[in-house]
PDB file of C-alpha atoms in Angstrom:
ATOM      1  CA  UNK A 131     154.833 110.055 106.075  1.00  0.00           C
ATOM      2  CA  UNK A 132     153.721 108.891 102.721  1.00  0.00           C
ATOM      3  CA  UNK A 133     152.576 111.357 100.261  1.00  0.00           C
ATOM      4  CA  UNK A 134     149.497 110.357  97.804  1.00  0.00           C
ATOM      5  CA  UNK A 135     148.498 113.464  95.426  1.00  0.00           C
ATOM      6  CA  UNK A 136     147.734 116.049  97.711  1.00  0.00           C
ATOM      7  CA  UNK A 137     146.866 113.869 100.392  1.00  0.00           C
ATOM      8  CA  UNK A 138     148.929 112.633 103.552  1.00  0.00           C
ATOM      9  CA  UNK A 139     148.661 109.089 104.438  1.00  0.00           C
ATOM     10  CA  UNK A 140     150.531 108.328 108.454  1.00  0.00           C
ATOM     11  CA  UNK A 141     151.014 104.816 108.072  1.00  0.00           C
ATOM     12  CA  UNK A 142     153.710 104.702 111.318  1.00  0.00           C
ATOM     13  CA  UNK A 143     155.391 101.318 109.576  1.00  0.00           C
ATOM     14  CA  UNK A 144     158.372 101.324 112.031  1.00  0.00           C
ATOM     15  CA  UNK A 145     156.398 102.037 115.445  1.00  0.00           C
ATOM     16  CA  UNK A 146     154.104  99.157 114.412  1.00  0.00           C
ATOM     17  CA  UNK A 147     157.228  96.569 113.205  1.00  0.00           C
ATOM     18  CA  UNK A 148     158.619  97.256 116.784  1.00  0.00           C
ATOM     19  CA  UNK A 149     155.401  97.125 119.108  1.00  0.00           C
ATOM     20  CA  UNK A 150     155.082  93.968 120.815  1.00  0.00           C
ATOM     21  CA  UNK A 151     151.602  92.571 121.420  1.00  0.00           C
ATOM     22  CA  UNK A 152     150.781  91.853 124.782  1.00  0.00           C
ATOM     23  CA  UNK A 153     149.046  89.002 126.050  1.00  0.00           C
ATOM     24  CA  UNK A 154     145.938  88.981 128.801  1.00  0.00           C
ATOM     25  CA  UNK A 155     148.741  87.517 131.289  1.00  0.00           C
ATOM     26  CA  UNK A 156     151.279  90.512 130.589  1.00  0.00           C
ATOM     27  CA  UNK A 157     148.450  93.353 130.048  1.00  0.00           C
ATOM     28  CA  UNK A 158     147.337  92.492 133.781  1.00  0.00           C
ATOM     29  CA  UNK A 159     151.036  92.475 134.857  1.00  0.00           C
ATOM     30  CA  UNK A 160     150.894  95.936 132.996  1.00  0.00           C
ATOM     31  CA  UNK A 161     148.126  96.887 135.200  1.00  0.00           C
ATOM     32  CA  UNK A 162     149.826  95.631 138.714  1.00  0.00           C
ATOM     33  CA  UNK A 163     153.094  97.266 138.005  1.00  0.00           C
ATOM     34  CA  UNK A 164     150.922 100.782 138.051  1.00  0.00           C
ATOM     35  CA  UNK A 165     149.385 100.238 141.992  1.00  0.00           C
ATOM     36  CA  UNK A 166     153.144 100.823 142.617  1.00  0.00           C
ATOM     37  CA  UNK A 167     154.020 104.133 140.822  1.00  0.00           C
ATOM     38  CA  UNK A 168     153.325 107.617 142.387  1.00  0.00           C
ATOM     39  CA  UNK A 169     150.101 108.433 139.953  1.00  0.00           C
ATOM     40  CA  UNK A 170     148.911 105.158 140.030  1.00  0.00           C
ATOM     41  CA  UNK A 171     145.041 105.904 139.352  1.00  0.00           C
ATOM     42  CA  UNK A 172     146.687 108.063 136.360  1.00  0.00           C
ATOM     43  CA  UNK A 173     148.797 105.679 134.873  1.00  0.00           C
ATOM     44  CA  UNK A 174     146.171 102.732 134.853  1.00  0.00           C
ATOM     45  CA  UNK A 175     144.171 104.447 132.857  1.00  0.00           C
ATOM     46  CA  UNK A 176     146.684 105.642 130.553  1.00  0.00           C
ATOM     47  CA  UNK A 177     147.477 101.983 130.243  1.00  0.00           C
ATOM     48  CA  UNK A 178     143.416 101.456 129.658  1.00  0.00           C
ATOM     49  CA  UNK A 179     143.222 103.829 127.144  1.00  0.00           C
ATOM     50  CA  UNK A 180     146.102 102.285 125.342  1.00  0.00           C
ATOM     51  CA  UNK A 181     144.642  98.771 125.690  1.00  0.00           C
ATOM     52  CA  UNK A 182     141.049  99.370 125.665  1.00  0.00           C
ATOM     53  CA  UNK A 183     140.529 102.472 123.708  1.00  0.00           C
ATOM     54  CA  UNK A 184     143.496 102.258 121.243  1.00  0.00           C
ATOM     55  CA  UNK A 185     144.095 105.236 121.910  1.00  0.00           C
ATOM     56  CA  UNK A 186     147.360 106.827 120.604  1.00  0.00           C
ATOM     57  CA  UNK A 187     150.304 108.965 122.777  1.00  0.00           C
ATOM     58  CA  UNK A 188     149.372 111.860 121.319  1.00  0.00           C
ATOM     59  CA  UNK A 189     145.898 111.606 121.866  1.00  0.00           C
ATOM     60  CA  UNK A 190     145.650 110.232 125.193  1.00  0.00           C
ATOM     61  CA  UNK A 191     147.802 113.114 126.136  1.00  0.00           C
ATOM     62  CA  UNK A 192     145.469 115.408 124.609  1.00  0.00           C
ATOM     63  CA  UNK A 193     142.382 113.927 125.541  1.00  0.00           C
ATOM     64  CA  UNK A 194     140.253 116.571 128.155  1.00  0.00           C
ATOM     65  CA  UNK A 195     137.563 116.022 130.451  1.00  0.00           C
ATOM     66  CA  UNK A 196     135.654 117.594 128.356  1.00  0.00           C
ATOM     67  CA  UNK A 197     136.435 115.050 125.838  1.00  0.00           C
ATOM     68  CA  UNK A 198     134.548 111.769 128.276  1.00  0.00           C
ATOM     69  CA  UNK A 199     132.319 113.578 130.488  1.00  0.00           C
ATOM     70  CA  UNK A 200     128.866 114.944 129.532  1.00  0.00           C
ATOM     71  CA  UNK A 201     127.461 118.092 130.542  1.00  0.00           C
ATOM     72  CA  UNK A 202     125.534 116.010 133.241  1.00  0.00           C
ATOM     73  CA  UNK A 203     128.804 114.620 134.215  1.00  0.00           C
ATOM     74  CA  UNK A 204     128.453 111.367 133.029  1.00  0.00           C
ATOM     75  CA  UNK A 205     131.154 109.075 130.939  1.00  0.00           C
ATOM     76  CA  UNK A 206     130.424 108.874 127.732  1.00  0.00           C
ATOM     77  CA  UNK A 207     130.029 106.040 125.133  1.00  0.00           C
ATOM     78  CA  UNK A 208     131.956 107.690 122.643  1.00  0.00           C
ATOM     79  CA  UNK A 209     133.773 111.105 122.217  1.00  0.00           C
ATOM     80  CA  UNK A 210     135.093 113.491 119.334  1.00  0.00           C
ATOM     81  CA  UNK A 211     138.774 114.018 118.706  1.00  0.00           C
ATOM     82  CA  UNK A 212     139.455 117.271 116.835  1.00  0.00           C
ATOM     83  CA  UNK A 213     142.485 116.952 114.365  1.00  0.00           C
ATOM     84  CA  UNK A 214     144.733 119.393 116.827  1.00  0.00           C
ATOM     85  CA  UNK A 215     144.790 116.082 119.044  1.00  0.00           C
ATOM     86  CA  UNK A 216     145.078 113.364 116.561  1.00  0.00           C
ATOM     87  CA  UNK A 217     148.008 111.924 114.409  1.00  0.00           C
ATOM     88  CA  UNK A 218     146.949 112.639 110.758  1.00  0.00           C
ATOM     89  CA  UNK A 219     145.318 115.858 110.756  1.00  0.00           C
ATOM     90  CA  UNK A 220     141.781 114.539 111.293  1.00  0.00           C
ATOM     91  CA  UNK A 221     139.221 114.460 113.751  1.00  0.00           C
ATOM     92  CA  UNK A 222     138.032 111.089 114.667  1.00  0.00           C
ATOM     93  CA  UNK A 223     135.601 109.556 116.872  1.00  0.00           C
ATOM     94  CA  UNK A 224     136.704 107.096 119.877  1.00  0.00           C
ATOM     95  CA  UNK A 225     134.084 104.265 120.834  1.00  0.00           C
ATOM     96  CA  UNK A 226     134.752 103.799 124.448  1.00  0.00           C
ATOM     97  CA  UNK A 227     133.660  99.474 125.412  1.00  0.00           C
ATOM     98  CA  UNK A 228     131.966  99.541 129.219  1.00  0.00           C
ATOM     99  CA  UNK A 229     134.912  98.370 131.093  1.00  0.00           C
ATOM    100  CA  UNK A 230     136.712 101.587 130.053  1.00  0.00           C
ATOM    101  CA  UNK A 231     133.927 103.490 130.953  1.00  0.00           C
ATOM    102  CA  UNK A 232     134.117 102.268 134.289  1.00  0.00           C
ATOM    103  CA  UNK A 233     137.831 102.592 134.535  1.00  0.00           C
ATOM    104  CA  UNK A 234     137.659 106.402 133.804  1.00  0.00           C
ATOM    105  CA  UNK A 235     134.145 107.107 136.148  1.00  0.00           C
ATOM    106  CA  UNK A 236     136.326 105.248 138.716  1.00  0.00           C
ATOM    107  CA  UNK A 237     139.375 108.039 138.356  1.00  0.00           C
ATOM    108  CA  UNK A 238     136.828 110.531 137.579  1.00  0.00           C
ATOM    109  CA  UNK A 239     135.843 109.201 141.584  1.00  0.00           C
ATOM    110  CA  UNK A 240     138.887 109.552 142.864  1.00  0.00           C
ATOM    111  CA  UNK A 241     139.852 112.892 140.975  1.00  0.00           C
ATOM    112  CA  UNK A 242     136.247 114.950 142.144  1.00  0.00           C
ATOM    113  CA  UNK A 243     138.109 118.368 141.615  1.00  0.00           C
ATOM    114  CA  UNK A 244     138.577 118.045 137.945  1.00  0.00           C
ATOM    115  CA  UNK A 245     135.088 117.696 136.930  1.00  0.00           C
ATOM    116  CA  UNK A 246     135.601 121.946 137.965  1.00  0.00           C
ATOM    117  CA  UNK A 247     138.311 122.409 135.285  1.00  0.00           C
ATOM    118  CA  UNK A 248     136.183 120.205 132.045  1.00  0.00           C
ATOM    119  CA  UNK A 249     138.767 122.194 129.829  1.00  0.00           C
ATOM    120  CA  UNK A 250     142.045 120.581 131.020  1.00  0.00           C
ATOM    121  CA  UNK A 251     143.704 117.654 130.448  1.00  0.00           C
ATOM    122  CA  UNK A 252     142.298 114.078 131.743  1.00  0.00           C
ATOM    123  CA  UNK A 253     145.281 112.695 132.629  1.00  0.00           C
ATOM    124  CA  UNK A 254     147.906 115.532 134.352  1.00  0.00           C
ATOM    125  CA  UNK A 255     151.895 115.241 134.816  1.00  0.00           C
ATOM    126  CA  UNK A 256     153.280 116.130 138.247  1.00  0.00           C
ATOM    127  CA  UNK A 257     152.974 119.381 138.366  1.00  0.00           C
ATOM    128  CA  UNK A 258     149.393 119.637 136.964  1.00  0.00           C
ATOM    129  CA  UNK A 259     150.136 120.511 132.925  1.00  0.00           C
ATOM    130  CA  UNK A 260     149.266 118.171 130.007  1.00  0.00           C
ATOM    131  CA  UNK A 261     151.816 115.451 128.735  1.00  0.00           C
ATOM    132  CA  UNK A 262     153.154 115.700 125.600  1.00  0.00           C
ATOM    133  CA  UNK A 263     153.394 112.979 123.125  1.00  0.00           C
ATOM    134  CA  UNK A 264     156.850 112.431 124.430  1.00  0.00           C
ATOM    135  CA  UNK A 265     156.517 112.518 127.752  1.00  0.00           C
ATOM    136  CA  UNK A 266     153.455 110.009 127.673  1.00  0.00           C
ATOM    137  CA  UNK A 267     154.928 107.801 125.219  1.00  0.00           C
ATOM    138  CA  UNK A 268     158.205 107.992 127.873  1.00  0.00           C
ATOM    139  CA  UNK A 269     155.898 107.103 130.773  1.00  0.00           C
ATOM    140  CA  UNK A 270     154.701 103.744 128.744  1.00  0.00           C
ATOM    141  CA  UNK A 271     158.084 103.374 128.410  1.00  0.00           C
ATOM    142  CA  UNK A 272     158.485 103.359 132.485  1.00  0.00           C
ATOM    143  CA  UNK A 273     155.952 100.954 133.292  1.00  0.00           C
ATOM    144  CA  UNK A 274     157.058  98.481 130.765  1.00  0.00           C
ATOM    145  CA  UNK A 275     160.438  98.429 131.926  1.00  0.00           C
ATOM    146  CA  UNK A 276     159.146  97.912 135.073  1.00  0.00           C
ATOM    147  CA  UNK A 277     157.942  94.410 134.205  1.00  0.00           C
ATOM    148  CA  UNK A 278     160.964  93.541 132.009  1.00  0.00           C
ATOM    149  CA  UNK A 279     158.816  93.841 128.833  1.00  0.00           C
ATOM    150  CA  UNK A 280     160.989  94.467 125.658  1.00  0.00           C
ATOM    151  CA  UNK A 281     159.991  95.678 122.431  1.00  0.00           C
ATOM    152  CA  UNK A 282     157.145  97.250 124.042  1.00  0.00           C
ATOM    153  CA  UNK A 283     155.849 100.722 123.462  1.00  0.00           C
ATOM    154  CA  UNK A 284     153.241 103.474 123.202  1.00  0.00           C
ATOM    155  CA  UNK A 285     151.662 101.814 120.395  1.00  0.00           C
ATOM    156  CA  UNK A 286     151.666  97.813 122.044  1.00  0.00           C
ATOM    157  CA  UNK A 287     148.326  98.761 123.467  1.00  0.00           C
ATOM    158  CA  UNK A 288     146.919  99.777 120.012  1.00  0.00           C
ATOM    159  CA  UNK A 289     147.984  97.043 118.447  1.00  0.00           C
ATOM    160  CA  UNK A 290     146.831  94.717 120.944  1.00  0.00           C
ATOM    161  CA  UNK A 291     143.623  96.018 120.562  1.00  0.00           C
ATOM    162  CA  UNK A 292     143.528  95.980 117.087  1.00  0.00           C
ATOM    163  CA  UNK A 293     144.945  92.569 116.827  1.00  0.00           C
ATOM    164  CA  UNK A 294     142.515  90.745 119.216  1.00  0.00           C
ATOM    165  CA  UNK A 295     139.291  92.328 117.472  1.00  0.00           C
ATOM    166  CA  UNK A 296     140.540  91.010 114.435  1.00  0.00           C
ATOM    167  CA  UNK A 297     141.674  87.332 116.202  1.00  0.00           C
ATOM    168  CA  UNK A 298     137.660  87.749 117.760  1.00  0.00           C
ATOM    169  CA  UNK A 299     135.993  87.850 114.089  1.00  0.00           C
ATOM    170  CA  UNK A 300     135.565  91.588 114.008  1.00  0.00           C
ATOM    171  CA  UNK A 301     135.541  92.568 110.349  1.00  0.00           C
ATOM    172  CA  UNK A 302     138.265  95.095 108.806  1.00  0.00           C
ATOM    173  CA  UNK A 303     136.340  97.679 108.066  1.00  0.00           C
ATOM    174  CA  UNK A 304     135.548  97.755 111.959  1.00  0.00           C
ATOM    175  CA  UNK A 305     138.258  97.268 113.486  1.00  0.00           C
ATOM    176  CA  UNK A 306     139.201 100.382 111.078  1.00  0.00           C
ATOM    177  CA  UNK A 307     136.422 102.848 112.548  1.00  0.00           C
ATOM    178  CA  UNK A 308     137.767 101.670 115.881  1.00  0.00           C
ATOM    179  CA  UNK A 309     141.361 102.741 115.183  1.00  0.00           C
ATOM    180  CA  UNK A 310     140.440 106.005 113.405  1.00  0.00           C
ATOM    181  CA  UNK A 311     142.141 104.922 109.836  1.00  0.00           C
ATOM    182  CA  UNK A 312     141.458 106.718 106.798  1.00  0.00           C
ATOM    183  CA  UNK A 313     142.848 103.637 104.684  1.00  0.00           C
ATOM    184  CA  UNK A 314     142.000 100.377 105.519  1.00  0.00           C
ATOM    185  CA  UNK A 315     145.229  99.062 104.497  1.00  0.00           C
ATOM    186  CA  UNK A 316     147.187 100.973 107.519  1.00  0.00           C
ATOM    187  CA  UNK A 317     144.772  98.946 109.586  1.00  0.00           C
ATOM    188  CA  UNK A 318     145.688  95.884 107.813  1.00  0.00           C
ATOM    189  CA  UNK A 319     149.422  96.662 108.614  1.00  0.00           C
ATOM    190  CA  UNK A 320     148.803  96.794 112.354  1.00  0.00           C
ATOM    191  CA  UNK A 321     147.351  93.494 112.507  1.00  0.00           C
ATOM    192  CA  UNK A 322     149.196  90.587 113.665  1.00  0.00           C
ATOM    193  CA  UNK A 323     148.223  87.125 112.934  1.00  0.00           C
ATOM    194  CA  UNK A 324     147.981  84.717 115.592  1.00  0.00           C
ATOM    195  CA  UNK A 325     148.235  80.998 115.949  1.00  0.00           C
ATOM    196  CA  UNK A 326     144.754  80.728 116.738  1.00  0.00           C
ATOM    197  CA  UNK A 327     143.889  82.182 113.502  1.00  0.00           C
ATOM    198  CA  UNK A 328     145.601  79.899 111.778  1.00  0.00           C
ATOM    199  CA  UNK A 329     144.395  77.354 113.442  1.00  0.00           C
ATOM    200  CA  UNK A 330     141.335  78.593 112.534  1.00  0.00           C
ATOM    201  CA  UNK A 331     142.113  78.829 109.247  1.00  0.00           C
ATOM    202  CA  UNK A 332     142.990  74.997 108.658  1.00  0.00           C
ATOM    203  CA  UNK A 333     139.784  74.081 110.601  1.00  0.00           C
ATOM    204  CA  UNK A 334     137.393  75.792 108.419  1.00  0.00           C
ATOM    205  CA  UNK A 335     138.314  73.699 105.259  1.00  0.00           C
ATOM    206  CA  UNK A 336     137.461  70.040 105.048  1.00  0.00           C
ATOM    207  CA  UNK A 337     137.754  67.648 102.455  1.00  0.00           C
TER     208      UNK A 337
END
């Protein structure tokens, strides 16, 4: 944690050094290797909201039903987190794209009972309670090791995310909304820059 003033600034420089970015081949591996776990529906969209959402540990532990279904009981495009289930202290608001959408009206589908209990926890452990930031970064953890994935963890999804908005033109202060950063500069630090960038780069300039 870096102090500024008063102010707290969570810039997470170690998690993101260490987070390996996953590419559309792995991420789909990443998906596969979930069909054979116990929760499987659970898990895949843990993995989704990693990948798709950016979601954090901590917050996709802590996200509710509440949180992604409407009083109608429809998914929606975009939720509040309150700063009890964020990293950081303050609320933020997620953007959810249409394929995650799908992928949670799909568990929602599958999980019929919990659009009873809008309170609770999306995503449950075995015996029914919320995960933990621990216990849902040590589930990530799991499945990655189950495709021989090193280097990988909680935050690989994020940063995937974060990095391919970036490597499809999407503008900083964007992709910044998207991840829920008060300083544009933390989002800078989770970006990764790829060889097509570069590539990129070289093109644009001709003499």
């Amino acid at each position: 944690t870096t102090i500024i003033g008063n102010k707290y600034t969570y810039y997470e420089e170690s998690e993101m050094s260490q987070a390996q970015i996953l590419n559309q081949k792995d991420y789909k591996r990443l998906l596969a290797a979930t069909k054979i776990t116990r929760h499987a529906d659970r898990n895949r969209l843990a993995v989704v909201l990693s990948f798709g959402a950016g979601l954090r540990a901590k917050e996709i532990a802590s996200v509710t039903v509440d949180n992604v279904i409407d009083a109608s009981g429809r998914v929606k495009s975009q939720f509040e987190l309150d700063s009890s289930q964020t990293k950081g202290r303050k609320s933020r608001t997620v953007f959810l794209s249409d394929s995650v959408m799908k992928e949670i009206e799909s568990f929602m589908c599958m999980n019929e009972w919990m659009r009873k209990e809008r309170h609770g926890a999306l995503l449950r452990s075995q015996k029914l309670g919320a995960f933990t930031s621990q216990s849902m970064q040590n589930l990530f953890k799991h499945l990655f090791k189950m495709i021989g994935m090193e280097g990988c963890s909680s935050h690989s999804g994020r940063r995937s995310l974060l990095t391919n908005l970036n490597d499809n033109g999407i503008n900083l202060r964007t992709i910044q909304k998207i991840a829920g950063h008060a300083h544009i500069n933390t989002t800078a630090m989770y970006l990764s820059v790829t060889d097509t960038q570069l590539h990129n780069a070289v093109n644009s300039v001709s003499y």
